[in-house]
Amino acid sequence: MQAWQIKQLNQPAEIATLPQPSPETGQVRVKVAAVGLNFADLLMGQGRYQERPAVPFVPGMEFAGTIDAIGADTAAMPHLQPGTRVAGFASHGALAEYLLAPASQLIGLPATMSLQQAAAFQIAYGTSHLALAHRARLQAGETLLVFGAAGGVGLTAVEIGKRMGARVIACARGAAKLKIARAAGADILIDSDTTDLKAALKAASQPWGGVDVVYDPVGGAAFTAAVSACRPEGRLLTIGFASGALPDIAANHLLVKNLSVIGLYWGGYLTFAPQVLTDSLRTLLQWFAEGGLRPHISHTLPFADYPKGLELLKTRQATGKVVITL
């Protein structure tokens, strides 16, 4: 089979010919149709992600396709038979024509969801739903501030925040990206390139006494500015550090305003609380089936253009998700 392979960190991936894998007990083999790219893919190729597979490895974390073969003990799962359309999450290995996945970690797809949409769905929507509903306990009527509001996870935070009844302040770079955030339901728009982000955030949230929940996949100066905009007992979610800079957290500010900083690593739940992920995805798929979620895919690229897809993420040219098709 054909697969992209990273043979050395900080070097471009190469297309390689690898043996087609055979499913073992509890596994299925998926014929991959689409792979959603994430900022984590870029970091993993640089050895900067929290998970560091040994080289050489096949990149790609989020996939959708059809079941091609099943291992022992899988025949008893009638919803996971050859030909079934499924989506899943892998620590790596998705950018290949075939991959093996634990049967227990695959999800069946609504008839109305395309394989491209499925490949763009799990991590972005799952991250935002777990962060807002499970970790920050966002309530209807609260004010939510979303950084990177036109990006892969930020845009879903806008959409989910509105569905949960929050007032959403979207912060993104430039009018074009802010227009996309507005279409997802944002109430107030702030250009992150403003000369005084701290003042802009405080002014936007002032009518409601400040921000209740901050959703931050950017890090750096954005996080620091958000602290000043929070109302007492505000919750700040750290989702990632797309800016490349870890924020400086002034503990005295947290103390005085009774603020909470909350971390969220979606993939971590696979190891210590997988049922939390399962329940979250069940809710999200129901919302999708009801027409309440609209995955935004800005670029759909062929398999050979995987490096171009990474470059779109690196240079922040993408909005929503970038999907690679096979």
Coordinates of C-alpha atoms in Angstrom, one line a residue:
M1 CA 0.0 0.0 0.0
Q2 CA 1.0 3.6 -0.4
A3 CA 1.6 5.8 2.7
W4 CA 3.2 9.0 3.7
Q5 CA 6.1 8.3 6.0
I6 CA 8.2 10.6 8.2
K7 CA 11.7 9.1 8.3
Q8 CA 13.4 11.9 10.1
L9 CA 12.0 14.7 12.4
N10 CA 12.0 18.2 10.9
Q11 CA 12.3 16.7 7.4
P12 CA 9.6 16.5 4.7
A13 CA 7.5 13.3 4.7
E14 CA 7.9 10.9 1.8
I15 CA 5.5 8.6 0.0
A16 CA 6.5 5.0 0.7
T17 CA 5.3 1.5 -0.3
L18 CA 4.5 -0.5 2.9
P19 CA 3.0 -3.9 3.5
Q20 CA -0.8 -4.0 3.8
P21 CA -1.6 -4.8 7.5
S22 CA -3.8 -7.7 8.6
P23 CA -6.3 -7.3 11.4
E24 CA -5.7 -9.2 14.7
T25 CA -8.1 -9.9 17.5
G26 CA -10.4 -7.0 18.2
Q27 CA -9.1 -5.0 15.2
V28 CA -10.6 -4.0 11.9
R29 CA -8.8 -2.9 8.7
V30 CA -10.1 0.3 7.3
K31 CA -9.8 1.4 3.7
V32 CA -9.1 5.1 4.2
A33 CA -11.1 7.5 2.1
A34 CA -10.3 10.8 3.9
V35 CA -7.9 12.2 6.6
G36 CA -8.5 15.4 8.5
L37 CA -5.3 17.4 9.2
N38 CA -4.7 19.0 12.5
F39 CA -2.1 21.4 13.9
A40 CA -0.9 18.4 16.0
D41 CA 0.2 16.7 12.7
L42 CA 2.6 19.6 12.1
L43 CA 4.0 19.5 15.6
M44 CA 4.4 15.7 15.6
G45 CA 6.6 15.9 12.4
Q46 CA 8.8 18.3 14.4
G47 CA 8.9 16.2 17.5
R48 CA 7.1 18.9 19.5
Y49 CA 3.9 17.1 20.2
Q50 CA 3.1 15.4 23.5
E51 CA 3.0 12.1 21.7
R52 CA 6.3 11.2 20.0
P53 CA 6.2 8.1 17.9
A54 CA 9.5 6.5 16.9
V55 CA 10.7 7.2 13.4
P56 CA 9.9 6.1 10.8
F57 CA 6.2 6.6 11.3
V58 CA 3.1 7.3 9.2
P59 CA 1.5 10.6 10.1
G60 CA -2.2 11.4 10.3
M61 CA -4.6 11.2 13.3
E62 CA -8.2 11.6 12.1
F63 CA -9.7 9.3 9.4
A64 CA -12.8 8.1 7.7
G65 CA -13.4 5.2 5.3
T66 CA -15.0 1.8 5.0
I67 CA -14.2 -1.4 6.9
D68 CA -12.2 -3.7 4.6
A69 CA -11.5 -6.7 6.9
I70 CA -12.2 -7.8 10.4
G71 CA -10.2 -9.7 13.0
A72 CA -11.2 -12.4 15.5
D73 CA -13.9 -11.4 18.0
T74 CA -15.1 -8.7 15.7
A75 CA -17.7 -10.7 13.9
A76 CA -20.0 -10.3 17.0
M77 CA -20.2 -6.6 16.3
P78 CA -22.9 -6.4 13.6
H79 CA -22.4 -2.6 13.3
L80 CA -18.8 -3.1 12.3
Q81 CA -18.8 -5.4 9.3
P82 CA -17.0 -5.1 5.9
G83 CA -18.4 -2.2 3.9
T84 CA -19.5 -0.2 6.9
R85 CA -18.6 3.5 6.8
V86 CA -16.7 4.5 9.9
A87 CA -14.5 7.2 11.4
G88 CA -11.8 7.0 14.0
F89 CA -8.9 8.6 15.8
A90 CA -5.3 7.2 15.7
S91 CA -2.3 8.5 17.5
H92 CA -0.7 8.3 14.0
G93 CA -0.9 6.1 10.9
A94 CA -3.9 7.5 9.1
L95 CA -2.2 8.8 5.9
A96 CA -2.1 5.5 4.3
E97 CA -4.4 3.5 2.0
Y98 CA -5.2 1.1 4.8
L99 CA -4.8 1.2 8.6
L100 CA -5.7 -1.1 11.6
A101 CA -7.9 0.3 14.3
P102 CA -9.4 -1.2 17.5
A103 CA -13.0 -2.0 16.7
S104 CA -14.1 -0.4 20.0
Q105 CA -12.8 3.0 19.0
L106 CA -14.6 3.3 15.6
I107 CA -17.9 5.1 15.2
G108 CA -20.5 4.5 12.6
L109 CA -21.7 7.5 10.5
P110 CA -25.1 9.0 10.0
A111 CA -26.3 8.5 6.4
T112 CA -26.2 12.2 5.8
M113 CA -22.5 12.6 6.8
S114 CA -20.0 12.3 4.0
L115 CA -16.6 10.6 4.5
Q116 CA -14.9 14.0 4.1
Q117 CA -17.1 15.6 6.8
A118 CA -16.5 12.6 9.0
A119 CA -12.7 13.0 8.7
A120 CA -13.1 16.7 9.7
F121 CA -15.5 16.1 12.6
Q122 CA -14.1 14.1 15.6
I123 CA -11.1 16.1 16.9
A124 CA -12.4 19.6 16.2
Y125 CA -15.9 19.2 17.5
G126 CA -14.9 16.7 20.1
T127 CA -12.3 19.0 21.6
S128 CA -14.7 22.0 21.7
H129 CA -17.6 20.0 23.2
L130 CA -15.5 18.4 25.9
A131 CA -13.8 21.7 26.7
L132 CA -17.0 23.7 26.9
A133 CA -19.5 21.2 28.3
H134 CA -17.4 18.8 30.4
R135 CA -14.4 20.9 31.6
A136 CA -15.7 24.6 31.7
R137 CA -19.4 23.8 32.3
L138 CA -20.5 26.6 30.0
Q139 CA -24.0 27.7 30.9
A140 CA -26.7 29.4 28.7
G141 CA -26.5 33.1 29.0
E142 CA -22.8 33.2 29.8
T143 CA -20.2 35.1 27.7
L144 CA -17.7 32.9 25.7
L145 CA -14.5 34.3 24.2
V146 CA -13.0 32.2 21.4
F147 CA -9.5 32.8 20.0
G148 CA -8.6 31.5 16.6
A149 CA -12.3 31.6 15.9
A150 CA -12.0 30.6 12.2
G151 CA -9.5 27.8 12.8
G152 CA -10.0 24.0 13.0
V153 CA -11.1 23.9 16.6
G154 CA -12.0 27.6 17.2
L155 CA -14.8 27.6 14.6
T156 CA -16.4 24.6 16.2
A157 CA -16.2 26.3 19.6
V158 CA -18.2 29.2 18.2
E159 CA -20.8 26.9 16.8
I160 CA -21.1 24.7 19.9
G161 CA -21.0 27.7 22.2
K162 CA -24.0 29.2 20.4
R163 CA -25.9 25.9 20.5
M164 CA -25.3 25.8 24.2
G165 CA -26.9 29.2 24.6
A166 CA -23.8 31.4 25.2
R167 CA -23.0 34.9 23.9
V168 CA -19.9 34.5 21.7
I169 CA -17.1 36.9 21.2
A170 CA -15.0 35.7 18.2
C171 CA -11.4 36.8 17.8
A172 CA -9.6 36.0 14.5
R173 CA -7.2 37.6 12.1
G174 CA -8.7 39.7 9.3
A175 CA -12.2 40.5 7.9
A176 CA -12.4 37.3 5.8
K177 CA -11.9 35.0 8.8
L178 CA -14.2 37.0 11.0
K179 CA -16.9 36.7 8.4
I180 CA -16.7 32.9 8.7
A181 CA -16.9 33.2 12.5
R182 CA -20.0 35.4 12.1
A183 CA -21.6 32.7 9.8
A184 CA -21.0 30.1 12.6
G185 CA -23.0 32.3 15.0
A186 CA -20.6 34.7 16.7
D187 CA -22.2 37.8 18.2
I188 CA -19.2 40.1 18.5
L189 CA -16.1 40.1 16.3
I190 CA -12.6 41.3 17.2
D191 CA -9.7 41.4 14.8
S192 CA -6.7 39.8 16.6
D193 CA -4.4 42.2 14.8
T194 CA -5.8 45.1 16.6
T195 CA -3.2 47.4 18.2
D196 CA -4.5 46.9 21.7
L197 CA -6.1 43.5 22.1
K198 CA -6.4 43.8 25.8
A199 CA -8.5 47.0 25.6
A200 CA -10.6 45.6 22.7
L201 CA -11.5 42.5 24.8
K202 CA -12.4 44.4 27.9
A203 CA -14.6 46.8 25.9
A204 CA -16.4 44.0 24.1
S205 CA -17.2 42.1 27.3
Q206 CA -17.9 45.1 29.5
P207 CA -21.7 45.2 29.0
W208 CA -21.9 41.7 30.7
G209 CA -19.4 42.3 33.4
G210 CA -16.6 40.4 31.6
V211 CA -16.0 37.0 30.0
D212 CA -17.1 33.9 31.7
V213 CA -15.2 31.3 29.6
V214 CA -12.1 31.8 27.4
Y215 CA -11.4 29.2 24.7
D216 CA -7.7 29.5 23.8
P217 CA -6.0 27.4 21.1
V218 CA -3.5 30.2 20.4
G219 CA -1.6 30.8 23.7
G220 CA 1.0 33.6 24.1
A221 CA -0.1 37.2 24.4
A222 CA -3.8 36.3 23.6
F223 CA -4.1 34.3 26.9
T224 CA -2.5 37.2 28.9
A225 CA -5.0 39.7 27.3
A226 CA -7.9 37.4 28.1
V227 CA -7.1 37.3 31.8
S228 CA -7.9 41.0 32.1
A229 CA -11.2 40.6 30.3
C230 CA -12.5 37.8 32.6
R231 CA -15.1 38.5 35.2
P232 CA -14.7 37.0 38.8
E233 CA -14.8 33.2 38.7
G234 CA -14.0 33.1 34.9
R235 CA -12.7 29.9 33.4
L236 CA -9.8 29.9 30.9
L237 CA -9.4 26.8 28.7
T238 CA -6.0 26.1 27.3
I239 CA -6.5 24.1 24.2
G240 CA -3.2 24.6 22.4
F241 CA -0.4 27.0 21.4
A242 CA -0.8 27.8 17.7
S243 CA 1.2 31.0 18.2
G244 CA 4.2 29.0 19.2
A245 CA 4.4 30.7 22.6
L246 CA 3.4 29.4 26.0
P247 CA 1.5 32.0 27.9
D248 CA 2.8 33.6 31.1
I249 CA 0.2 33.0 33.8
A250 CA 0.2 35.6 36.6
A251 CA -0.9 33.6 39.6
N252 CA -1.7 36.7 41.6
H253 CA -4.3 37.7 39.0
L254 CA -5.9 34.3 39.2
L255 CA -6.1 34.6 43.0
V256 CA -7.5 38.1 43.1
K257 CA -10.3 37.4 40.5
N258 CA -10.9 33.8 41.6
L259 CA -10.1 32.6 38.1
S260 CA -9.6 29.0 37.0
V261 CA -7.2 27.8 34.2
I262 CA -8.4 24.5 32.8
G263 CA -6.4 22.2 30.4
L264 CA -8.0 20.0 27.7
Y265 CA -6.2 17.3 25.7
W266 CA -8.9 15.5 23.8
G267 CA -6.8 12.4 22.9
G268 CA -5.9 11.9 26.5
Y269 CA -9.4 10.7 27.4
L270 CA -8.8 7.6 25.2
T271 CA -6.5 6.2 27.9
F272 CA -8.2 7.2 31.2
A273 CA -11.9 7.9 30.4
P274 CA -12.9 6.7 26.9
Q275 CA -16.6 6.6 27.9
V276 CA -16.4 10.4 28.2
L277 CA -15.3 10.6 24.5
T278 CA -18.0 8.1 23.5
D279 CA -20.8 10.0 25.2
S280 CA -19.6 13.3 23.7
L281 CA -19.4 12.0 20.2
R282 CA -22.8 10.5 20.5
T283 CA -24.2 13.9 21.4
L284 CA -22.3 15.6 18.6
L285 CA -23.5 13.1 15.9
Q286 CA -27.1 13.6 17.1
W287 CA -26.7 17.3 16.7
F288 CA -25.3 16.8 13.2
A289 CA -28.1 14.5 12.3
E290 CA -30.6 17.2 13.4
G291 CA -28.8 19.7 11.2
G292 CA -27.4 21.6 14.1
L293 CA -23.7 21.3 13.1
R294 CA -22.1 22.3 9.8
P295 CA -18.5 21.2 9.4
H296 CA -16.5 23.8 7.6
I297 CA -13.8 22.4 5.2
S298 CA -11.8 25.1 3.5
H299 CA -9.5 22.8 1.5
T300 CA -10.0 19.3 0.1
L301 CA -6.7 18.0 -1.3
P302 CA -5.6 14.8 -3.0
F303 CA -3.3 12.3 -1.3
A304 CA -0.2 13.6 -3.1
D305 CA -0.8 17.1 -1.7
Y306 CA -0.4 16.3 1.9
P307 CA 2.6 18.6 2.2
K308 CA 0.6 21.5 0.8
G309 CA -2.1 20.8 3.4
L310 CA 0.5 21.1 6.2
E311 CA 1.7 24.4 4.7
L312 CA -1.9 25.7 4.7
L313 CA -2.0 25.0 8.5
K314 CA 1.5 26.4 9.1
T315 CA 0.8 29.7 7.3
R316 CA -2.7 30.0 8.8
Q317 CA -4.3 30.1 5.3
A318 CA -6.9 27.5 6.2
T319 CA -10.2 28.1 7.9
G320 CA -12.0 25.3 9.5
K321 CA -10.5 22.0 8.4
V322 CA -8.1 20.7 5.7
V323 CA -9.0 17.2 4.4
I324 CA -6.8 14.9 2.4
T325 CA -8.7 12.4 0.2
L326 CA -7.6 9.0 -1.1

